[in-house]
Each structure stands twice: as structure tokens, then as C-alpha cells.
CSV table of C-alpha atoms in Angstrom, one decimal:
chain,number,residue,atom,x,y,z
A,164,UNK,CA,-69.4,106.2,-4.5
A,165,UNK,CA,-65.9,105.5,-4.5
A,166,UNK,CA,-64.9,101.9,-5.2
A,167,UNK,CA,-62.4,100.3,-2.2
A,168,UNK,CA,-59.0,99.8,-2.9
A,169,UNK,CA,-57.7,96.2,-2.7
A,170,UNK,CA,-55.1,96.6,-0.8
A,171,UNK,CA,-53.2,93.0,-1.7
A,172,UNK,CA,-53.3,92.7,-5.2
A,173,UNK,CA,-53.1,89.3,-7.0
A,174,UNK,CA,-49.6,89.4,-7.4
A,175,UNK,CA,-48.3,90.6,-4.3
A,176,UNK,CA,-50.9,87.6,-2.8
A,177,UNK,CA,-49.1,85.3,-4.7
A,178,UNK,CA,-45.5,86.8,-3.5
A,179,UNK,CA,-46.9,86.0,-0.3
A,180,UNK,CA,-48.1,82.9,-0.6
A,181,UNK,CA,-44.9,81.8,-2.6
A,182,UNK,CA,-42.6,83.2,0.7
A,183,UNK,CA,-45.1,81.0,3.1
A,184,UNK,CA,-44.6,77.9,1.1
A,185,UNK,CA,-41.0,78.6,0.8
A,186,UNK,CA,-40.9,79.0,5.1
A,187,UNK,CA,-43.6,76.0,5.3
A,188,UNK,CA,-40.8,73.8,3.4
A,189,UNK,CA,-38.1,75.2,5.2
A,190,UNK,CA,-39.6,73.9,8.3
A,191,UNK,CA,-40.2,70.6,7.1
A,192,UNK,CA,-36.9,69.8,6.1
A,193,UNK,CA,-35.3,70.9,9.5
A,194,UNK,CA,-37.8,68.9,10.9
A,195,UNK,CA,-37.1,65.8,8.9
A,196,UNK,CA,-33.6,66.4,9.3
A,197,UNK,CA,-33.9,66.5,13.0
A,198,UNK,CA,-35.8,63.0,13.1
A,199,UNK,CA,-33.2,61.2,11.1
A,200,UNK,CA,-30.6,62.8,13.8
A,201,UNK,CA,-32.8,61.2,16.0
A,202,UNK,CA,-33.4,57.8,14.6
A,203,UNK,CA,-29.3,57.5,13.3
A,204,UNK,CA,-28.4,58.2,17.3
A,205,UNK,CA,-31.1,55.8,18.9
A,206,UNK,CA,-29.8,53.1,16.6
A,207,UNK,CA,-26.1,53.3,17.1
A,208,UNK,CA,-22.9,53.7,14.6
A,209,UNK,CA,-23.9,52.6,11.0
A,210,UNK,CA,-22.1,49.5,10.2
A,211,UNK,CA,-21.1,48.8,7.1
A,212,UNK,CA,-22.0,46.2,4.6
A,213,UNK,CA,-19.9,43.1,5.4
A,214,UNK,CA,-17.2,43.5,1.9
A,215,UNK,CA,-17.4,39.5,0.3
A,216,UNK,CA,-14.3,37.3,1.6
A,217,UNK,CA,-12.3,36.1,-1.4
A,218,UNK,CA,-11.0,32.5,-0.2
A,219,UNK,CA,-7.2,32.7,-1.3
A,220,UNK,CA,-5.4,29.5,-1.8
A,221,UNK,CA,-1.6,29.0,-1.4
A,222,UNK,CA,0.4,27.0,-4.0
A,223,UNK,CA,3.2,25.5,-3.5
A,224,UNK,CA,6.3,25.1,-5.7
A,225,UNK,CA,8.3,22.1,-5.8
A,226,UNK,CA,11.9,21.8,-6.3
A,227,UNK,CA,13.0,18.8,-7.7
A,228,UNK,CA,16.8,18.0,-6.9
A,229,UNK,CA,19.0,14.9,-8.0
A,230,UNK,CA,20.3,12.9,-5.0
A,231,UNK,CA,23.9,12.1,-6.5
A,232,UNK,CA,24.9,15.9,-8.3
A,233,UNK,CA,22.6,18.3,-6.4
A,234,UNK,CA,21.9,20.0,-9.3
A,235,UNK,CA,17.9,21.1,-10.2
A,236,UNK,CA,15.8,19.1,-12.1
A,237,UNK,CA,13.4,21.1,-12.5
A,238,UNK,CA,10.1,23.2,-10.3
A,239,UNK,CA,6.6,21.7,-10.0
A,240,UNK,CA,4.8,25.0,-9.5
A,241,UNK,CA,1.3,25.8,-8.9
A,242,UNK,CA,1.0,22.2,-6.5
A,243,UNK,CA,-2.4,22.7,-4.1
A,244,UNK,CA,-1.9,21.8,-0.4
A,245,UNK,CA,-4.1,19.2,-0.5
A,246,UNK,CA,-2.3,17.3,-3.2
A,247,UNK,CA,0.0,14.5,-2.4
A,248,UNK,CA,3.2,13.0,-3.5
A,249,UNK,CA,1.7,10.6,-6.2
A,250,UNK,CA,0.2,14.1,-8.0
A,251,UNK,CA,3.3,15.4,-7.6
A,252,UNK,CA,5.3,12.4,-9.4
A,253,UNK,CA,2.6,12.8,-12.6
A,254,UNK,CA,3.8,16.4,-13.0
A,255,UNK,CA,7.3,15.3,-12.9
A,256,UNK,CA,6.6,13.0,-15.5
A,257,UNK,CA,4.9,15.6,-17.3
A,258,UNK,CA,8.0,17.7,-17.6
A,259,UNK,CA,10.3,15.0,-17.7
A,260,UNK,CA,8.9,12.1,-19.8
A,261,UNK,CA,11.6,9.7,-19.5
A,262,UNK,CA,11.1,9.1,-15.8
A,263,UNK,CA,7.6,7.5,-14.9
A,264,UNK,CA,5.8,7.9,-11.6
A,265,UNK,CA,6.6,4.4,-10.3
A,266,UNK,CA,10.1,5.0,-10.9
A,267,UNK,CA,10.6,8.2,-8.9
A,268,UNK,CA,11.4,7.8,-5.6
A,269,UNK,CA,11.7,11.2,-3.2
A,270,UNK,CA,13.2,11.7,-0.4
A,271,UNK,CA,13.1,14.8,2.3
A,272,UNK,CA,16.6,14.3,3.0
A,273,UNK,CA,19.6,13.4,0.5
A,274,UNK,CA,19.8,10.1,3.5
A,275,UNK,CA,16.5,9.8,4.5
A,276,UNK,CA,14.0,7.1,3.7
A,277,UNK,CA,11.7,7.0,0.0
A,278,UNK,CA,8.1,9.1,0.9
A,279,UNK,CA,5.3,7.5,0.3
A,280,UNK,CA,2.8,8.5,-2.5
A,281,UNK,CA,-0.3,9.2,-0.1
A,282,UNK,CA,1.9,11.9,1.6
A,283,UNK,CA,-0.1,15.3,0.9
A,284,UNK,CA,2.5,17.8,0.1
A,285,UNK,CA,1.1,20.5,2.9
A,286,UNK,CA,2.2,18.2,5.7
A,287,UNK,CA,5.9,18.1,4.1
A,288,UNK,CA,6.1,22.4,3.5
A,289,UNK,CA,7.7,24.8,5.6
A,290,UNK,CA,7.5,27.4,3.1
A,291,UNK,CA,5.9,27.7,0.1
A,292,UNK,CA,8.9,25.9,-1.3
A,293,UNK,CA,9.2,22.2,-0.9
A,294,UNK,CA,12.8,20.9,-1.9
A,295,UNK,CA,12.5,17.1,-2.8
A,296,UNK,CA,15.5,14.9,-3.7
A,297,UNK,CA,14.9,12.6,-6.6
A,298,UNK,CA,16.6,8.8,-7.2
A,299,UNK,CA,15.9,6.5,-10.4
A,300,UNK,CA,14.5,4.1,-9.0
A,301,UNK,CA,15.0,1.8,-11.8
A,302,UNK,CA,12.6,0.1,-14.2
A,303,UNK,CA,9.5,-0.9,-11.9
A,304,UNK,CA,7.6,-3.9,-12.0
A,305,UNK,CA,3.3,-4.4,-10.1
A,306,UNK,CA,3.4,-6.6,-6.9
A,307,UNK,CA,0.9,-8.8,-8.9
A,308,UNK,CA,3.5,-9.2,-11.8
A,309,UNK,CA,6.3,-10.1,-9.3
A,310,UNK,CA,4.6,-12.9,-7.4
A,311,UNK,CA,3.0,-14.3,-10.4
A,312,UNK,CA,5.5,-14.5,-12.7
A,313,UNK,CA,7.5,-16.0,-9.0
A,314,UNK,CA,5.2,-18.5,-8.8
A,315,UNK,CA,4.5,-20.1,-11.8
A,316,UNK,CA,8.2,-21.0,-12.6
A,317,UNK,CA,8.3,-23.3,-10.0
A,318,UNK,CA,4.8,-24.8,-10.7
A,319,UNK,CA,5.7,-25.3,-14.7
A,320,UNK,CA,9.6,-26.1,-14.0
A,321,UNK,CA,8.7,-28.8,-11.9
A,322,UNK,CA,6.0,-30.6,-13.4
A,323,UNK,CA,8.7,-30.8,-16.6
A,324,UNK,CA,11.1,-32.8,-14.5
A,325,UNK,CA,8.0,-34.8,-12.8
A,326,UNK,CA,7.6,-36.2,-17.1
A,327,UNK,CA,11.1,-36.7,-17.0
A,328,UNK,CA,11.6,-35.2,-20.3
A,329,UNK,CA,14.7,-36.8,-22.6
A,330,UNK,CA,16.7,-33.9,-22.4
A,331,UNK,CA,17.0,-34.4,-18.8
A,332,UNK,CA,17.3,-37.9,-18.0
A,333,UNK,CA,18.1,-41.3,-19.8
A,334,UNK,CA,14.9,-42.7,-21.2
A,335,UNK,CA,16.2,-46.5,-21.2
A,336,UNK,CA,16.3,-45.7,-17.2
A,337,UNK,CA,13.6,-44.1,-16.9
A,338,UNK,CA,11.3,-47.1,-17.9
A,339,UNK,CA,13.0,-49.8,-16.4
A,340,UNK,CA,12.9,-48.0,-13.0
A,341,UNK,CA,9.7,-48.0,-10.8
A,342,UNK,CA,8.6,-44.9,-9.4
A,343,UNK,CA,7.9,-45.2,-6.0
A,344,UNK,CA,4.5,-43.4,-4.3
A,345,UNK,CA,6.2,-40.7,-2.5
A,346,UNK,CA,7.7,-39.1,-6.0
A,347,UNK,CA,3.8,-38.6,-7.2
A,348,UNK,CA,2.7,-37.3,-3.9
A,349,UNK,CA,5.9,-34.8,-4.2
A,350,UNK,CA,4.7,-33.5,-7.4
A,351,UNK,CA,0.8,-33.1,-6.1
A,352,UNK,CA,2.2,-30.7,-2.8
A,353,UNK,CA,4.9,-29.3,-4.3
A,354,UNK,CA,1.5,-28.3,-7.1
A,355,UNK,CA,-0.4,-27.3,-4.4
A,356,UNK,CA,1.6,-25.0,-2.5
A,357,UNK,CA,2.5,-23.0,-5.7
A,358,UNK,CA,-1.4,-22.9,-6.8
A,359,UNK,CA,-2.0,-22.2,-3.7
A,360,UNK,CA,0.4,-18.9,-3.8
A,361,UNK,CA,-0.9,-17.9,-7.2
A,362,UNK,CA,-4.5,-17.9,-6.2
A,363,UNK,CA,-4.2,-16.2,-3.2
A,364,UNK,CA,-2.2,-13.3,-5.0
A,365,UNK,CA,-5.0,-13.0,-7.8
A,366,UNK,CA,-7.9,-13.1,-5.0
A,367,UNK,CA,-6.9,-12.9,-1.3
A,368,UNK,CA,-3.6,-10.4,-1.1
A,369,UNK,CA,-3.7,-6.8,-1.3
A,370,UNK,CA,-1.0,-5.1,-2.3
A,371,UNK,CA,0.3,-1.6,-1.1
A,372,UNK,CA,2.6,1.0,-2.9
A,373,UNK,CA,1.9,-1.3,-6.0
A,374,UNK,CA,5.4,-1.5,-7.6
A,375,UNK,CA,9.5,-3.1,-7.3
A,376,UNK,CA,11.9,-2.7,-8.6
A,377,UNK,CA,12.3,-5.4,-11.6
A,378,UNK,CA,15.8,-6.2,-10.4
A,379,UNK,CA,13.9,-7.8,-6.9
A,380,UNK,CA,11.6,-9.7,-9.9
A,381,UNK,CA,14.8,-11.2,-11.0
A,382,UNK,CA,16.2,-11.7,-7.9
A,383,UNK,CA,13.5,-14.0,-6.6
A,384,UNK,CA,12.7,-15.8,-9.8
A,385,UNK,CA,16.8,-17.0,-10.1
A,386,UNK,CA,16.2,-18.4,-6.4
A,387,UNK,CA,13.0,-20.0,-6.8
A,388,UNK,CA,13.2,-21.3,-10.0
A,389,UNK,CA,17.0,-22.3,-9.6
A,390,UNK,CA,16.0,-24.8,-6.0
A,391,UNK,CA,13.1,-26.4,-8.3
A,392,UNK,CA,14.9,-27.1,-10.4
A,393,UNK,CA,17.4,-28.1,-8.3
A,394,UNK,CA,14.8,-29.9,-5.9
A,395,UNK,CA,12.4,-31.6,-8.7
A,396,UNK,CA,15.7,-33.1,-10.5
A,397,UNK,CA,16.7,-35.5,-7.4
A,398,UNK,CA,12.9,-36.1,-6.7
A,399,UNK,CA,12.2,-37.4,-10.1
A,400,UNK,CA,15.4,-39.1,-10.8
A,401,UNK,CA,15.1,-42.7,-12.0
A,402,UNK,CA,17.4,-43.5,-9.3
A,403,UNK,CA,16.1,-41.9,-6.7
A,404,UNK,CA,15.9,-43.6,-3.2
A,405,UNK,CA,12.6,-43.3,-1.1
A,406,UNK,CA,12.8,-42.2,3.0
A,407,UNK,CA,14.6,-44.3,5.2
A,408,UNK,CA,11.5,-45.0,7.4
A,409,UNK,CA,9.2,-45.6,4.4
A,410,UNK,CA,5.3,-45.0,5.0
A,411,UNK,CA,5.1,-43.9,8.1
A,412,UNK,CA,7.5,-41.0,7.8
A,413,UNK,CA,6.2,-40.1,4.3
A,414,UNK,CA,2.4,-40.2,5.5
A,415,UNK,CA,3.0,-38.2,8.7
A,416,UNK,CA,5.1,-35.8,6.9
A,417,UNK,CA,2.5,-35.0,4.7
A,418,UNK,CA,-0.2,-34.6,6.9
A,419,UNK,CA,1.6,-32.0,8.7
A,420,UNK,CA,2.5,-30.5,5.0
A,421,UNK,CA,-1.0,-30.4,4.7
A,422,UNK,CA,-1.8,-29.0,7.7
A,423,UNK,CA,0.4,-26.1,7.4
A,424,UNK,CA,-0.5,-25.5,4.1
A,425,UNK,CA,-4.4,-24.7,5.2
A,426,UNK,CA,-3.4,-22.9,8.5
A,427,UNK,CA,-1.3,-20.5,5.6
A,428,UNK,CA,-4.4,-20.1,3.6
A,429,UNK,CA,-6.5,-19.2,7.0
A,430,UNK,CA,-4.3,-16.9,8.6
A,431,UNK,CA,-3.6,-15.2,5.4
A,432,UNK,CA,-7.7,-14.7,4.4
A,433,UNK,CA,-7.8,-13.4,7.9
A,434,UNK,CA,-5.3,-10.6,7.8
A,435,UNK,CA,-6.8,-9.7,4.5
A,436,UNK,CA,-10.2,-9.5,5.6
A,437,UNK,CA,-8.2,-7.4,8.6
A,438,UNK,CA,-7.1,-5.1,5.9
A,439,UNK,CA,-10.4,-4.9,3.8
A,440,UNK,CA,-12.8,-3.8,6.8
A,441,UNK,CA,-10.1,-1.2,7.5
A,442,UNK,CA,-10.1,-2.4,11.4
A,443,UNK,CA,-6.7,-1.8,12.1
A,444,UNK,CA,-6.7,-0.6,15.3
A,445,UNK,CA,-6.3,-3.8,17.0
A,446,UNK,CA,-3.9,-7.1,16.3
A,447,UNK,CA,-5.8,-10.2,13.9
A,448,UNK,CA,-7.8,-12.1,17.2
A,449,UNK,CA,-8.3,-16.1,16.6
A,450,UNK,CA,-11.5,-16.8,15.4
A,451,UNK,CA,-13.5,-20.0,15.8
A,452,UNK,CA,-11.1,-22.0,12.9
A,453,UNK,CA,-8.5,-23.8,14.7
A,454,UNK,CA,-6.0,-22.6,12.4
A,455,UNK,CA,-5.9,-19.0,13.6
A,456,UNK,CA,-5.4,-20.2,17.3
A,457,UNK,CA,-1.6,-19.6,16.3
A,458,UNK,CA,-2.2,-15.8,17.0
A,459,UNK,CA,-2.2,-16.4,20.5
A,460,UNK,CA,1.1,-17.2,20.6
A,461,UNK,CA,3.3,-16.0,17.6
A,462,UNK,CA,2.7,-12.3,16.0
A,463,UNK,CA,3.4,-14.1,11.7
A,464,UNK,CA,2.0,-17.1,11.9
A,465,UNK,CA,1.8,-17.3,8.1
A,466,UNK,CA,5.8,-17.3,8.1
A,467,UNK,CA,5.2,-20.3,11.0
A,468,UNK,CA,3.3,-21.9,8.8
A,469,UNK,CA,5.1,-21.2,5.4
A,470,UNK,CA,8.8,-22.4,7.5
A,471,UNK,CA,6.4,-25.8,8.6
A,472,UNK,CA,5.4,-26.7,4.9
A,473,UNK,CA,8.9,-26.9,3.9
A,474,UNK,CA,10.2,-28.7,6.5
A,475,UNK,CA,7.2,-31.3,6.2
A,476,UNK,CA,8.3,-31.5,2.6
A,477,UNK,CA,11.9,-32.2,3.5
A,478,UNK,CA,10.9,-34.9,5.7
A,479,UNK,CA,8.9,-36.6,3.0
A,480,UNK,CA,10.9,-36.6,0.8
A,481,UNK,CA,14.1,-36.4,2.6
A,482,UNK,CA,16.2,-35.2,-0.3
A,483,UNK,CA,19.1,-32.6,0.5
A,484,UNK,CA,18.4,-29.8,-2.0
A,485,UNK,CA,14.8,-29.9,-0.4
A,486,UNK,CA,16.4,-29.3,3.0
A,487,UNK,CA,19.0,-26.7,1.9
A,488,UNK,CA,15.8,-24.5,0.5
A,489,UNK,CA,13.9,-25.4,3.7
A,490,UNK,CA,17.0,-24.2,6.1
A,491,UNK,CA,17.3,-21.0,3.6
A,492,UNK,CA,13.4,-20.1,3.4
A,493,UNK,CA,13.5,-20.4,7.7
A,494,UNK,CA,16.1,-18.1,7.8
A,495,UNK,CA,14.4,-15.7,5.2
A,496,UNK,CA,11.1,-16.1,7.0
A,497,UNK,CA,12.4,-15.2,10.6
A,498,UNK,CA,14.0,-12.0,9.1
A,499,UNK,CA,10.7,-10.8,8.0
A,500,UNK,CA,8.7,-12.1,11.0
A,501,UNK,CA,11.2,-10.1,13.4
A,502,UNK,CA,10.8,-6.9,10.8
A,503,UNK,CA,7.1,-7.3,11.0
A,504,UNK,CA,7.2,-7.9,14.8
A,505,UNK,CA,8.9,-4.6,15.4
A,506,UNK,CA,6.3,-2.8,13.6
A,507,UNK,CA,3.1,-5.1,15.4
A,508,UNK,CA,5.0,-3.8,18.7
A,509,UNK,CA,5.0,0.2,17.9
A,510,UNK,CA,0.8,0.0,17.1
A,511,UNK,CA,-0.6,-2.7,18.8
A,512,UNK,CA,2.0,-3.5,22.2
A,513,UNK,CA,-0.1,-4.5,24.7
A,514,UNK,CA,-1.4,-7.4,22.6
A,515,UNK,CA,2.3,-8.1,21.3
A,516,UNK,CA,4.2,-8.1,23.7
A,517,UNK,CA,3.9,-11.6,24.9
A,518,UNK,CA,4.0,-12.9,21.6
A,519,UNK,CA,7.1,-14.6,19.9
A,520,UNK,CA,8.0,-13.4,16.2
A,521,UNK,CA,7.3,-17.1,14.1
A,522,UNK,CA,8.7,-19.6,16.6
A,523,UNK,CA,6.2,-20.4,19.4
A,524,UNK,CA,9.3,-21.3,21.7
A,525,UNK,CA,11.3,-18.3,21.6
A,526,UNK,CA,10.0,-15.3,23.3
């Protein structure tokens, strides 16, 4: 019997089988390609990955320029835009040691006025260059260090004269003569008002843009110090000659000295408190203390008050170097009270308007 044939052998099975698998993947992949068509045109254009933002920050450069030769100093470079003028001035005085931040004063404009150190340099630029003119200032002095060293002359000059030291007068005279009442009360407000000054400057001022020039220090010293002396030597002479109308005029004159010397205090503890709450928005209002009802009528009452304790003085001890000073610090006073009233009327003007500079009368 004759044995059948196979007619696929293993090999050609397998042939087949590898061209079916081949054809079976062949399909597949079309077919998967053909869904991911699918799914990549239902869901729109592929956007991209968002690429990181690199924050970039402009510096500025600086040009430093000398006011009088307009020749370069030198260039602050690499200055952020949200430094400000007072960082600036430390670079400077990096690169140029000799000249200290308080004794650099720049200007925008070879005429213009001295910048002030909060300034941020972004909101001076126009390019990436800022040109700045520069001016010595001079040797500088603190606010604290002027008014002190102001205010104690006066305070130690006079209290020398007041012993009537032998250098200054005749000490035969000086015994025989009787010193009359008014002379002691003298000394105890002339005291007062200069204690009164230095305290307020160690505890009660606040002082802005912190330096002077030391040539102002000088300045003020030769004129206070020169009238005390001036002042205290007639005061405390052994021959000096009390007030014409005695008691009355010295007792009434001193009340009002008095009086002027507490509304000072008040009014100035009241602009400082003003400038410590940071309310500036709105003019210093009167308060319950009778001493700041002044604001109602003058814009500086401290310069009203300051003019007042002078004058008092001069009336008590009606002497003429005390009323020389007293006509001198009025004028002085009114200067800065109509400076000060110019500024009161550009921020707070419908509050100011009515309002007289130091003098109640004038308006």
C-alpha cells in the first residue's frame, strides 16, 4: 500500500507560516499607524513644550562727570534699576576713595538742584547710560552734630559769664554790687531754652538727608555763640541796670517766655509724632493741648513760638544786644516760615490756604 505524500512539508509549513506572520504584522502596524492619525487629528496641532523664560535684567552704567571741567570721572557700571542714588555714591567712593558718600552731591543738570539719595536710578535713565554731574560738597558734618555742638555753646558760654569769672569782670565790683532778681531768672530761661533745644534734638527731632556742610556748623556756632556772649556780658555785668518798670514787666515777660517755650516743645512733639506715623497726607490738626490751637491760624507755629521767646526775653531783661538777636532771629524765622509755607501750600492747600506763615496777623 503506497504511503501518501505530504504534500506541505515541514519546511515549506514553516515558510508559510513565517509569510502569514510577516502579513499579520504588516497589518497591525498600518492599523496602528492609522489610529495615531486619528487620535493626532481629533486632538489638534501638537504644541510644544513651553521653552523656560530666562528673566533678563538691565544694568545701567553711570557716568560720573565734574560740574566745573566736564571732564569724566569715572563709570559706575553694572548699577541694578532698583538701586538708588545713595548705592550709587558708595561705588563712587569705592573707586574714588578721597571723596565720601556725604560729600558727593549729583546733579541731572550742570544748574540743576543736588538729587536726593532715595532717588532709584531707573526713574533718572533714558538709556542704559545715566550721565550725573558731580560737586565736592565739602567736608560734611550729621544734623545731630550741628545742633548739638550749636547748642551747647550758648548753654556753657553763658553760665561762665553768669559766675562772673575774673578774666571778665573786676572782682572788687563784682562783690560790692548786688545782683538784682531778674539776672538769676535770665540765666534759669536763657538754661532752659538751650536744654530745651538739646533734648529735643537727642529725643524728639528727626533728621532727613542726615548731613551739612561743616562750613553751615561754623556758620551758626560764630552767631550763636558770638550774641551770648555778647548777651550774657551786659546781663551779668556788675553794673547792670534792672527794667524800667521793675516786677511787673519782668514777671509778665516771663510768663509769656514761658509760655512760648512749652507751646515750642508741643508743636514740635506734634509734627514729629506727624512724621513718625508716616501720616502725611494731611497738615498737623490741633489736638486737645491748648498749645497746638496755633495751627488754626499760622502754618510754623514753632517759628511763632521760637520769634515769641525772644522777644519775652528782651522785654525782661530789656538789654540791647538781647533785642538786636531777637530782631535778627524774627527776621531768620519769617524766612523759613514763608519757605516752609510755600511747600505746606503745593501738598496740603486746601487746609493752607487761609493760614498766615508765623504771624497770625498777616495773611
Amino acid at each position: 500500500m503506497l504511503k501518501r505524500q505530504n504534500s506541505n512539508p515541514p519546511e515549506h509549513r514553516r515558510d508559510l507560516e513565517a509569510d502569514g506572520g510577516a502579513l499579520s504584522m504588516s497589518h497591525n502596524d498600518s492599523r496602528s499607524f492609522f489610529n495615531l492619525s486619528q487620535l493626532v487629528l481629533s486632538a489638534g496641532r501638537i504644541k510644544p513644550s513651553p521653552a523656560l523664560k530666562h528673566s533678563k535684567i538691565t544694568y545701567f552704567e553711570v557716568e560720573i562727570v565734574d560740574v566745573q571741567s566736564k571732564k569724566q570721572i569715572c563709570i559706575v557700571d553694572k548699577v541694578p534699576p532698583a538701586s538708588t542714588l545713595l548705592d550709587v555714591k558708595h561705588k563712587f567712593h569705592k573707586a574714588c576713595p578721597q571723596w565720601y558718600p556725604s560729600r558727593v552731591g549729583l546733579q541731572l543738570e550742570r544748574n540743576g538742584p543736588f538729587l536726593k539719595d532715595s532717588i532709584s536710578i531707573q526713574s533718572l535713565a533714558v538709556s542704559s547710560i545715566v550721565t550725573l554731574y558731580f560737586t565736592d560738597l565739602g567736608q560734611q558734618v550729621g544734623w545731630t552734630t550741628f545742633f548739638l555742638t550749636e547748642y551747647t555753646g550758648p548753654l556753657l558760654i553763658y553760665l561762665l559769664f553768669y559766675i562772673r569769672l575774673s578774666t571778665i569782670y573786676d572782682q572788687v565790683e563784682s562783690r560790692k554790687n548786688f545782683r538784682h532778681p531778674v539776672v538769676h531768672l535770665a540765666c534759669f530761661c536763657h538754661c532752659l531754652h538751650y536744654i530745651r533745644h538739646l533734648l529735643e534734638t537727642l529725643f524728639v527731632h528727626k533728621f532727613s538727608e542726615g548731613h551739612t556742610p561743616l562750613k553751615n556748623m561754623i556758620k551758626g556756632c560764630a552767631f550763636y555763640w558770638g550774641f551770648t556772649s555778647w548777651i550774657a556780658y551786659y546781663i551779668n555785668h556788675p553794673r547792670y541796670t534792672p527794667p524800667s518798670f521793675g516786677h511787673k514787666q519782668v514777671s509778665y515777660a516771663a510768663l509769656a517766655f514761658l509760655m512760648c517755650e512749652a507751646g515750642n516743645h508741643f508743636i514740635n512733639v506734634a509734627l514729629a509724632h506727624q512724621t513718625n506715623s508716616g501720616n502725611r497726607t494731611c497738615f498737623p490738626s490741633p489736638t486737645y493741648n491748648p498749645f497746638t490751637w496755633l495751627f488754626l491760624l499760622v502754618s510754623c507755629p514753632n517759628y511763632t513760638y521760637e520769634a515769641g521767646s525772644w522777644i519775652s526775653f528782651t522785654v525782661m531783661t530789656q538789654t540791647l544786644p538781647a533785642g538786636i538777636f531777637a530782631f535778627l532771629m524774627v527776621i531768620q524765622m519769617s524766612l523759613w516760615a514763608q519757605k516752609k509755607h510755600k511747600l505746606y501750600l503745593k501738598r496740603f492747600y486746601p487746609e493752607v490756604r487761609r493760614k498766615a506763615a508765623m504771624i497770625p496777623i498777616i495773611f
